[in-house]
XYZ file of C-alpha atoms in Angstrom:
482
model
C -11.074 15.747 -14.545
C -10.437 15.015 -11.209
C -8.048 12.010 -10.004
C -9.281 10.582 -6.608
C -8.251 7.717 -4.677
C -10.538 5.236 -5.874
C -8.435 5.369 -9.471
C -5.934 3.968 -7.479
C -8.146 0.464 -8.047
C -10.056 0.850 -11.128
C -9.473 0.992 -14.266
C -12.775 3.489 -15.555
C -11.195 5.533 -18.733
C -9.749 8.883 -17.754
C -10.858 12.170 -19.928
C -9.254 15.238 -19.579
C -12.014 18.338 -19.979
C -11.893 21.221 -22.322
C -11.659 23.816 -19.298
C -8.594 21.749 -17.493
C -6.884 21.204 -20.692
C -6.809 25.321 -20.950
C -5.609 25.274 -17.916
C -2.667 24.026 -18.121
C -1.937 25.746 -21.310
C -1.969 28.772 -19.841
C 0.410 27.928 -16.831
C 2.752 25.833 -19.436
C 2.969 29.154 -21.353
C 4.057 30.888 -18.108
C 6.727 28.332 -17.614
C 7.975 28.849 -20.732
C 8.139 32.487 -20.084
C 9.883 32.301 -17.168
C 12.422 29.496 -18.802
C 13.398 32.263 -21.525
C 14.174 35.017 -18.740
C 18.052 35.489 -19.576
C 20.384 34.943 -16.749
C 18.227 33.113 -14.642
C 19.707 29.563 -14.366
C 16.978 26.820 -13.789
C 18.373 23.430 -11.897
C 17.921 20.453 -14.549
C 17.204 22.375 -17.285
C 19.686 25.039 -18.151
C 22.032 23.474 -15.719
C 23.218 19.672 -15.262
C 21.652 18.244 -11.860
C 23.229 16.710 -8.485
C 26.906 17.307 -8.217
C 26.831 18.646 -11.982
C 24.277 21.153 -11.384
C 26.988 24.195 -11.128
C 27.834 23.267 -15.411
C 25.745 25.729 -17.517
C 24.053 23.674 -20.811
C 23.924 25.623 -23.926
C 20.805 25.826 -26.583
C 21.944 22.489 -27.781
C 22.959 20.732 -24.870
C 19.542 21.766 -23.246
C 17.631 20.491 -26.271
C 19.247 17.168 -25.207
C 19.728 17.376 -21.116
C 15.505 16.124 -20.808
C 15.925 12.612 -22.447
C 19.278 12.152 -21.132
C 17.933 13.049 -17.353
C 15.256 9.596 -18.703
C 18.339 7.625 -20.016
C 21.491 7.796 -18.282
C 19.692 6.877 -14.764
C 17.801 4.184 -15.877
C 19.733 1.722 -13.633
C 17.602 -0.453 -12.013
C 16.405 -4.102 -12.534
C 13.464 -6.872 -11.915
C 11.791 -7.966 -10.050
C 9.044 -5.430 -11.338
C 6.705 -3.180 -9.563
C 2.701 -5.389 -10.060
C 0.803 -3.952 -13.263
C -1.721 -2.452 -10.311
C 0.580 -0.720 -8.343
C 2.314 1.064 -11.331
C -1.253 2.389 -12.697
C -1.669 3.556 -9.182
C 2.208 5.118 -9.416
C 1.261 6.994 -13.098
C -1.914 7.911 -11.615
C -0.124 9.753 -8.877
C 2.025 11.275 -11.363
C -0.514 12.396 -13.325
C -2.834 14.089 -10.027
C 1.109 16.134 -9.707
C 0.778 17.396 -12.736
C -2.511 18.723 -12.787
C -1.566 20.537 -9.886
C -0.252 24.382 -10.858
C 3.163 23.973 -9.474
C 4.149 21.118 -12.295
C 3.791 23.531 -15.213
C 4.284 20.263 -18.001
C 2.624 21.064 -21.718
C -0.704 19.595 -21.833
C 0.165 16.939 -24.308
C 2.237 15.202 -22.031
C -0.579 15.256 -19.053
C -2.778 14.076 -22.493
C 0.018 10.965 -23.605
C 0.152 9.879 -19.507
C -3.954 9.864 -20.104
C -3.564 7.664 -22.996
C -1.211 5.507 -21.693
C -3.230 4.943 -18.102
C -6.023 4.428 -20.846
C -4.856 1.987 -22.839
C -3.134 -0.585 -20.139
C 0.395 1.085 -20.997
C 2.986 -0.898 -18.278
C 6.250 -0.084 -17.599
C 8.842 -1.762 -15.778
C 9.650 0.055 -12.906
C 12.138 -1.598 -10.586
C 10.783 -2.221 -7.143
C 14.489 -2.466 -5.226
C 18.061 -1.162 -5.742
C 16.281 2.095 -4.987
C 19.184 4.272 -3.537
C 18.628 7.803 -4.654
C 17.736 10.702 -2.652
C 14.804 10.523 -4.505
C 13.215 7.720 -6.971
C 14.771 8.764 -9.394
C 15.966 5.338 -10.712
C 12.469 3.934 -10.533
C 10.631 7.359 -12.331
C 13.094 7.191 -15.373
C 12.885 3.818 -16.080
C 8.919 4.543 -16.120
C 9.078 7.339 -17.970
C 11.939 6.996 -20.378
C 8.997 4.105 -22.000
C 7.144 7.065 -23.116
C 10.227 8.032 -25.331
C 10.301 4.080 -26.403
C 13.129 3.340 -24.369
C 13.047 0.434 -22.045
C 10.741 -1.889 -21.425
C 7.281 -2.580 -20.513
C 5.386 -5.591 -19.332
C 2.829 -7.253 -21.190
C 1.033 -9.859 -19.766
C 4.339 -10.059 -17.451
C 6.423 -10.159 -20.741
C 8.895 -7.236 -21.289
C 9.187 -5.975 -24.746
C 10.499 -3.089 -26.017
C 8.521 -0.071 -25.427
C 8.810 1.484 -28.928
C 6.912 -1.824 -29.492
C 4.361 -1.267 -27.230
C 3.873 2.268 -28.408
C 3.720 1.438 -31.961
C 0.897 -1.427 -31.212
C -1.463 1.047 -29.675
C -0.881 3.692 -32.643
C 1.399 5.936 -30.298
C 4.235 7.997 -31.509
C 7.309 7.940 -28.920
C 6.534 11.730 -26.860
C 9.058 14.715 -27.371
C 9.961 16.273 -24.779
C 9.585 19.978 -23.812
C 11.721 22.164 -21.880
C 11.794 20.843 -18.129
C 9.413 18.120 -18.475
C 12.151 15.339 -18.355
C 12.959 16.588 -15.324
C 9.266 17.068 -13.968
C 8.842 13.500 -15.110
C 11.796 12.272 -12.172
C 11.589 14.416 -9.491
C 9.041 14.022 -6.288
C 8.181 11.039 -4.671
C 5.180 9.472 -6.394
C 6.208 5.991 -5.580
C 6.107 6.473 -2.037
C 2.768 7.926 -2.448
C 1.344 5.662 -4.255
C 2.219 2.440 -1.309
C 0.967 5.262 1.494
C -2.116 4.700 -0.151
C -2.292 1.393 -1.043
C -0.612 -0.213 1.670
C -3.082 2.014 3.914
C -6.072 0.692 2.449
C -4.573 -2.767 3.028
C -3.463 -2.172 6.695
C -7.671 -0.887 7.147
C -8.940 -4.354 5.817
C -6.683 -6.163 8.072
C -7.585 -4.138 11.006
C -11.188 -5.124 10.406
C -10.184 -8.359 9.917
C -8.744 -8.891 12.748
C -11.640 -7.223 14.877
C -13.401 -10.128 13.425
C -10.983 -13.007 14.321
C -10.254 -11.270 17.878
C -14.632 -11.530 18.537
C -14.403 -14.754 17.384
C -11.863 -16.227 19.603
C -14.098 -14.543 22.712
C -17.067 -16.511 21.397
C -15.667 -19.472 21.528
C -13.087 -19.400 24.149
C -16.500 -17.936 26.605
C -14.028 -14.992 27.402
C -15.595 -13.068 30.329
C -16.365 -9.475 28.674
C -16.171 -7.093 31.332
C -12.349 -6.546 30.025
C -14.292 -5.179 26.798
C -16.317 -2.834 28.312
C -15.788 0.819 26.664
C -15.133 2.567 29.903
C -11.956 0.434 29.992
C -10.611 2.826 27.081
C -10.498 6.132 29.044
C -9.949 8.754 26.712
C -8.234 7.252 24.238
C -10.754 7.457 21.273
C -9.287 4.333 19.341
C -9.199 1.777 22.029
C -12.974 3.381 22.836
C -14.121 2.313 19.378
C -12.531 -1.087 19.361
C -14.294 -1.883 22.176
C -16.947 -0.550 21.173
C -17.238 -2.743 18.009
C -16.293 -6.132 19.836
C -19.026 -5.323 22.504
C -21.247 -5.122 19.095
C -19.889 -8.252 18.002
C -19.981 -10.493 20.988
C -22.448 -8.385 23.295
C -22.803 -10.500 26.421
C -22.203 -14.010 25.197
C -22.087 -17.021 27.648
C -19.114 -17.229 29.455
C -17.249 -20.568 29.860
C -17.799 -21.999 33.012
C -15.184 -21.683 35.335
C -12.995 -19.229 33.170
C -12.139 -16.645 35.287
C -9.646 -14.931 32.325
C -9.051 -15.103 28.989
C -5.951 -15.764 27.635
C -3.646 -12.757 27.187
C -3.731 -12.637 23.592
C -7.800 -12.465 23.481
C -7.495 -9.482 26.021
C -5.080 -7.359 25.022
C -6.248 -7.765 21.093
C -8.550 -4.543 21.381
C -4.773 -2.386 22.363
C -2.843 -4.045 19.893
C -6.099 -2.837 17.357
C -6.068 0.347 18.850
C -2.982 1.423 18.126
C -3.259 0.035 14.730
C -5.524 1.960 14.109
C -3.977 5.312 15.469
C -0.533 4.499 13.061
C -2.436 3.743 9.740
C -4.657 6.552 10.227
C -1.730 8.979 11.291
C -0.449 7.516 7.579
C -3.376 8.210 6.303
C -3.209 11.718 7.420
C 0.491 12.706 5.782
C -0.220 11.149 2.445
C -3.285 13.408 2.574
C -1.431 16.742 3.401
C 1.633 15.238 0.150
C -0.953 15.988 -2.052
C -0.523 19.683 -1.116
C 2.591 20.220 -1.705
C 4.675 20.610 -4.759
C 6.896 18.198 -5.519
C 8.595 19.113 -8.315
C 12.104 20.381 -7.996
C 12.037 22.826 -8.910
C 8.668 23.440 -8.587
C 6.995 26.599 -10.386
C 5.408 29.029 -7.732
C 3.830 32.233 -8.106
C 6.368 32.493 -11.832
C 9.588 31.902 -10.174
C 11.251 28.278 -9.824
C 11.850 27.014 -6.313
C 14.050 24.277 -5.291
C 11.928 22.031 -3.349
C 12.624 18.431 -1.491
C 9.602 16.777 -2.364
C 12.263 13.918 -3.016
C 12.541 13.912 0.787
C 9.658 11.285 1.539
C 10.859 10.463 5.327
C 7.911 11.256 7.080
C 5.793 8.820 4.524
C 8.509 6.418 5.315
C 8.525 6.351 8.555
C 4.605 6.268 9.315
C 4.710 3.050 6.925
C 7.363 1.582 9.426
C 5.299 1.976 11.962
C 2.558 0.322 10.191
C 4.370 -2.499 9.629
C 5.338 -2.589 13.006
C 1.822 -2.409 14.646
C 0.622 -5.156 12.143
C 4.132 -7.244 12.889
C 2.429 -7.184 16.488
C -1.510 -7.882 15.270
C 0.533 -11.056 13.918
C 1.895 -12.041 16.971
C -1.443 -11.665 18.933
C -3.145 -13.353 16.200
C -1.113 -16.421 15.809
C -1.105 -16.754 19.451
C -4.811 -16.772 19.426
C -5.126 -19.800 17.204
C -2.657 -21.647 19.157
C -5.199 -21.397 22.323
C -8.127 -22.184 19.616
C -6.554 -25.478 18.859
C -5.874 -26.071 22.983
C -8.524 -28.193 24.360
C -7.467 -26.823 27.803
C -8.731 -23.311 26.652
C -11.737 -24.395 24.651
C -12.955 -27.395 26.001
C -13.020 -28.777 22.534
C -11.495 -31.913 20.616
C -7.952 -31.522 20.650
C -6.368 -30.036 17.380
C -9.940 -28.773 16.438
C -10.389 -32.866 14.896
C -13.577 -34.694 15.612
C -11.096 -37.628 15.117
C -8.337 -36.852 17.587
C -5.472 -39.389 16.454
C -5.898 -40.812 13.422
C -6.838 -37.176 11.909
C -4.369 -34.047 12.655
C -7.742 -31.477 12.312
C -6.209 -27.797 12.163
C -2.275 -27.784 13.998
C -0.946 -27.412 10.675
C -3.218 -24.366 9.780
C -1.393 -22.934 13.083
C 2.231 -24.290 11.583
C 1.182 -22.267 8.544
C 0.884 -19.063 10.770
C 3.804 -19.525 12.407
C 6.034 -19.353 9.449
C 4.236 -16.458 8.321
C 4.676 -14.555 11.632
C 8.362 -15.534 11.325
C 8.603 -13.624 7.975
C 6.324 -11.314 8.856
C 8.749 -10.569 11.985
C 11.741 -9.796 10.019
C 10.323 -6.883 8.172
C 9.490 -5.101 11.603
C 13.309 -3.440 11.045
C 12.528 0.290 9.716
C 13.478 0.674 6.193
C 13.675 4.155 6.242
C 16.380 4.634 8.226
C 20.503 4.464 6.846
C 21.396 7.196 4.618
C 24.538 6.666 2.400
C 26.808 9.190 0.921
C 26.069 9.266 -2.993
C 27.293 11.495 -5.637
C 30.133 12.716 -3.940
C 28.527 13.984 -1.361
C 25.854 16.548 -3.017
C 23.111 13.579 -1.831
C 24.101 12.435 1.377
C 20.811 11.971 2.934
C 18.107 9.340 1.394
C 14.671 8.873 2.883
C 13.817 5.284 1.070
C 10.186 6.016 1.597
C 9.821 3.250 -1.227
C 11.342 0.677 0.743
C 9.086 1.784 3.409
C 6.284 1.203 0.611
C 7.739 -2.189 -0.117
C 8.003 -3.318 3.137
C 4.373 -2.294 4.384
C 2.784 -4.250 1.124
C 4.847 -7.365 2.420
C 3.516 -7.503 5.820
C 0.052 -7.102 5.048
C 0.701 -9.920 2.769
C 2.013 -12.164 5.492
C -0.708 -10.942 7.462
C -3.699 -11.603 5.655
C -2.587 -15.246 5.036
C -1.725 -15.472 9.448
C -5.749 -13.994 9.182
C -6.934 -16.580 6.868
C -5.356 -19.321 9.700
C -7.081 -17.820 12.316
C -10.478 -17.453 10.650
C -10.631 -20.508 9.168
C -9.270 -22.519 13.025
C -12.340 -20.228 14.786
C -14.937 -21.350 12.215
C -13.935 -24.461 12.610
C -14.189 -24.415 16.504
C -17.609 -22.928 16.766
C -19.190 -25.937 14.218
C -17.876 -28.347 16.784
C -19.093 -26.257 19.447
C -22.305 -27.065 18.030
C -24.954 -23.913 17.513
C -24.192 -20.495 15.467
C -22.719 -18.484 18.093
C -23.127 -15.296 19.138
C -25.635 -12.843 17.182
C -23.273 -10.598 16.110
C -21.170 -13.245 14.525
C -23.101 -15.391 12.582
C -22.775 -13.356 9.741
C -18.941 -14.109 9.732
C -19.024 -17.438 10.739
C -21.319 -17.971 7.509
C -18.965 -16.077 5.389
C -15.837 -18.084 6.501
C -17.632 -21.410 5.407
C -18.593 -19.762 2.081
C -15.200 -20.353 1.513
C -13.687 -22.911 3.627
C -16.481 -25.178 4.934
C -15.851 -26.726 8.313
C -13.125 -29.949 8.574
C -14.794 -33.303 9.033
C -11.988 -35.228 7.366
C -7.979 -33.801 6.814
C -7.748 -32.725 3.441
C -5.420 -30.358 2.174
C -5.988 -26.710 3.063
C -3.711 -24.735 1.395
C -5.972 -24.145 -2.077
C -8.757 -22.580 0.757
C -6.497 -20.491 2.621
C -5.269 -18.979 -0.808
C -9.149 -18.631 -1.678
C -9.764 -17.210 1.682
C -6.943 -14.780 1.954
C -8.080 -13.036 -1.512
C -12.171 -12.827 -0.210
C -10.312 -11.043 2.602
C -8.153 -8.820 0.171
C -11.319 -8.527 -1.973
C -14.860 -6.429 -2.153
C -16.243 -9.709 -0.231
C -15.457 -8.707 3.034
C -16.580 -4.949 4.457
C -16.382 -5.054 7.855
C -17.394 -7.448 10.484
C -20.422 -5.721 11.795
C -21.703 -5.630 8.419
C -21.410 -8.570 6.977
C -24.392 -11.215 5.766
């Protein structure tokens, strides 16, 4: 079986093949080897972990030490990580432990199967997050496959010996070192890399669509657009490159000699958008290289690793955020000048009633509060470590709050899209004719959902409809849309 990143979405059954499943008996037999070497102490299992880890455990105490590691650090609380995002989180987990470094027994990679299978959810806490690692979150995920905690059922929590015992499971036993393998890493941070990612790519496209838009029907001049503008920079050169597609040589409005700033900087602000998420894109990709166990089990020796260490995940979502914080403030800026009869030559406010009906300002009052929570989450969360456990984890990455923070801004920013959309499909019907070529497409699309304003109603049912066609497989990408 192999786990790829579009099981981050679906929810096709997983199998695990005859050939894999031998697999990892073999290199779970070699772990166990290694584990039985005398004198050879092994960091969470025959010794205690953080600040304890110089206190040897004995048979017994070892026999116990892996549910404990699920038990005692379950401290965490709601609000809850989304059903979707902790399939994506287990299915990270499980792509670690069919890696050879993990070493786990084959019926544990087979229960996380079953439980990925069969719409298994725990409660994994989405803040209070202040480990080194995520350790907080991964125990109160895992300790459910004991039948401790909770999971979520139809955003219920019950019990999760409950849960276990409705789907015919048996709580799992754990083997030497897998309670450990089960906490360690930093799964959770991969799993928003990728997700928030694939969100930030959307809203890039997205907002290649609003940005032509606004040059249709402001009649921007488009020599500003022209690809030799980008020099060498290879992102800038394909935003342009794309809005030249999109718009092509459209009339101009008579007399403009400029665009407003926000319409002609939009291909930079994309441009570098671009160059951040796929920079993201890039480290999540080389995280799946590395062990992240700790310690991990390399060529039949343990190694400490800091796979627990997620900073440079943390701080590429940061700068996500930040670069979309910024497509925000371009975009909301842009409908503002939409709504401007000064810039568009339109009815005021987008209305054909101009008085006695408001038309579209409150569509750009909408944005504006968005923007203003969108703003606040521009602060990187990755940055201020604490001292913890008396000083044996005095450095925390909070990659996850990174995560967090990313999946809120593309929130904010898909509903600021959903504004600006629905205020440019709006101007070009009272504009009269379809628009540019490259555009109608779009323009069609947008009134799919929202149909053009001849009468105030209230709009906030359609953005919310419009903002998940954005999120969903009904939007591609603005040159191919239709």
């Amino acid at each position: 079986m192999i786990v790829s990143d579009s099981e981050f979405a679906d929810s096709e059954r997983l199998v695990l093949d005859k050939p894999l499943v031998a697999a990892l008996r073999r290199r779970r037999n070699e772990v166990l080897t290694a584990l039985a070497r005398p004198g050879e102490p092994v960091y969470g299992v025959t010794t205690g972990m953080g600040r304890l880890v110089g206190v040897a455990l004995d048979a017994d105490q070892q026999a116990e030490h892996q549910r404990n590691l699920l038990v005692g650090r379950a401290v965490g609380g709601p609000p809850w990580l989304p059903p979707e995002d902790v399939r994506a989180l287990l299915v990270v987990r499980l792509r670690d432990f069919l890696r050879p470094w993990a070493g786990v027994s084959a019926e544990l990679v087979q229960f996380l199967v079953d439980r990925l299978n069969d719409g298994f959810t725990p409660a994994v806490p989405r803040s209070g997050l202040g480990s080194s690692g995520e350790i907080i979150a991964l125990t109160h995920a895992f300790q459910t496959f004991l039948g401790l905690g909770t999971v979520l059922e139809d955003g219920v929590e019950v019990p999760a010996a409950s849960a276990l015992a409705a789907r015919g499971a048996e709580p799992y036993v754990l083997g030497p070192k897998e309670g450990a393998s089960l906490i360690q890493g930093s799964p959770l941070a991969v799993m928003h890399a990728g997700r928030g990612w694939a969100e930030a790519r959307r809203l890039i496209a997205l907002q290649t669509l609003t940005a032509a838009m606004a040059i249709d029907v402001l009649g921007a001049p488009r020599a500003v657009f022209s690809p030799v503008m980008a020099g060498g920079d290879d992102h800038l050169r394909a935003v342009l490159d794309e809005l030249t597609e999109l718009v092509g040589t459209g009339p101009v409005r008579s007399g403009v000699v400029q665009a407003p700033l926000s319409v002609r900087v939009a291909p930079r602000a994309l441009a570098h958008a671009s160059r951040v998420n796929g920079e993201l894109h890039e480290t999540r990709r080389r995280w799946e290289t590395m062990p992240g166990d700790s310690p991990s089990f390399v060529d039949g020796a343990f190694v400490p690793g800091t796979g627990y260490h997620a900073v440079d995940l943390g701080l590429r979502m940061d700068a996500v955020t930040a670069a979309l914080v910024h497509l925000g403030e371009v975009s909301v800026q842009r409908t503002h000048r939409l709504l401007d009869e000064r810039f568009s030559g339109l009815p005021p406010q987008l209305t054909a009633d101009p008085g006695p009906r408001a038309g579209l300002v409150p569509l750009h009052k909408r944005a504006a509060g968005e923007l203003h929570a969108l703003r606040r989450l521009a602060t990187p969360a990755t940055l201020g470590s604490i001292d913890t456990s008396a000083g044996q984890e005095d450095v925390q990455a909070f990659a996850s709050a990174a995560g967090e923070q990313l999946r809120a801004a593309a929130g904010h920013l898909f509903a600021i899209t959903a504004c600006e959309l629905i205020t440019a499909s709006q101007a070009r019907y009272l504009a009269g004719g379809s628009g540019v070529a490259g555009l109608r497409a779009g323009y069609r699309w947008v009134r799919s959902v929202v149909p053009p304003v001849d009468e105030d109603r209230s709009l906030g049912p359609e953005v919310e409809r419009l903002v998940a066609a954005c999120r969903s497989a009904d939007f591609a990408d603005p040159a191919t849309l239709g």
